[in-house]
Amino acid sequence: MDQFTIEKPKLSAATWLGLTLISDTDVLRSKSVMGGSVVKGPPGVVEMENLLFVPGWRCLFTKDGRRVEETVSFGSYPGIRPITAAKLAKHDPPETPVRAEQVIDEVVTFGGPTIPHYGHQLTDGMARQWWRDDNPSLITAPLSGYQLALAEMGSPRRIISPDRPTLFRRVVVPLPSILTDGVIHDVHDMEHRRVAETALVRSDFHPGPRIYVSRSRLRSARCVDGEQELEALLSRAGYQIIHPQDLPLADQIAAFNRARVIVGCSGSAMHTSLFHLGGPLNIVTLSGPRFNRRFSLVDRIKSYKATYVQCLGFTERDARGAISSMNLDMARAIEGLDIAGAL
């Protein structure tokens, strides 16, 4: 569109591994900002005995309280750089003094951690659900909100999450299909696809061909200074603005299957792309100076076109050091969207 034309582009595009990054030339020279490895086939399953479940933790333990590495919430191949010990210990401590208050003899399958963060639940929380059997599914905390919707639309399974320390005599442990080391198995989205098939039958939400996934109504998450201005511009260009938190999960999934162009700032809502079942789709993510490789891992097992435009800056951090505010470089965003074929 003429009103969006930039006469002297400052940005360039580079493509590798099926992904495109639009940024300054010096950034494009460093291909380490994207990538990761895709492994064909499932990661495997192990059967274990006498594993201890402790409410409040995301992993399982041996009978005498040692962490079982095959069950940690952020998986890592042995011998490959693991997630930092401090970060892992926050939810998966190396040991626990707690001992079992009850014993269950029934065989169960470890379904993985229940993570309140939407993006981490779709990646790490569902990383073991490629496996299907008839055993009860042991998860680390009761489901709530969108997690209930995921479970209800997904594979039928009886879910258990005890309210006290419990020793399970036999546990089937599917290994995780996405790893902190930048590895994803091509079976990772099997459960997401099952959920999506149900969602598309139930949802009568049919958005326009081009949608923008907004963060502007989020109160507690990273706000984007300048986003409302971008939304106004995209609305004039024919985009439909959606606010995921205001939509049922089935409608969010429908949007990622029925639109043809999706634009949004980097964040958990963009992981809804895991539910894409196929067909033409161009997803353009507005990103910051630090690229989250989790997104590119997901992109590489999906069939849509993925493009990243580096146009966000981090301006504020909260008391924990987490990013709480970002600013949008409007000129870079428009230029990048134009290069990506989204305007």
Coordinates of C-alpha atoms in Angstrom, one line a residue, residues 13 27 29 72 96 101 104-105 166 168 186 193 203 217 229 245 251 258 268 276 336 342:
A13 CA 15.8 -9.9 5.2
V27 CA 22.4 -8.8 13.1
R29 CA 25.2 -12.0 9.8
V72 CA 12.2 -32.4 35.1
T96 CA 13.3 -33.3 48.9
E101 CA 2.0 -40.5 52.9
I104 CA -0.6 -46.2 44.7
D105 CA 0.0 -49.6 42.9
T166 CA 2.4 -40.2 47.0
F168 CA 3.7 -44.6 42.7
D186 CA 8.6 -33.5 15.0
R193 CA -3.3 -31.1 16.4
S203 CA -15.8 -22.7 16.9
R217 CA -5.4 -4.9 27.1
E229 CA -0.9 3.4 17.3
Q245 CA -7.6 -13.2 26.6
D251 CA -11.8 -19.4 18.9
R258 CA -8.7 -19.5 9.4
S268 CA 2.9 -16.4 24.6
H276 CA -2.1 -24.7 13.0
G336 CA 9.5 -4.8 8.3
A342 CA 2.1 -8.2 5.3

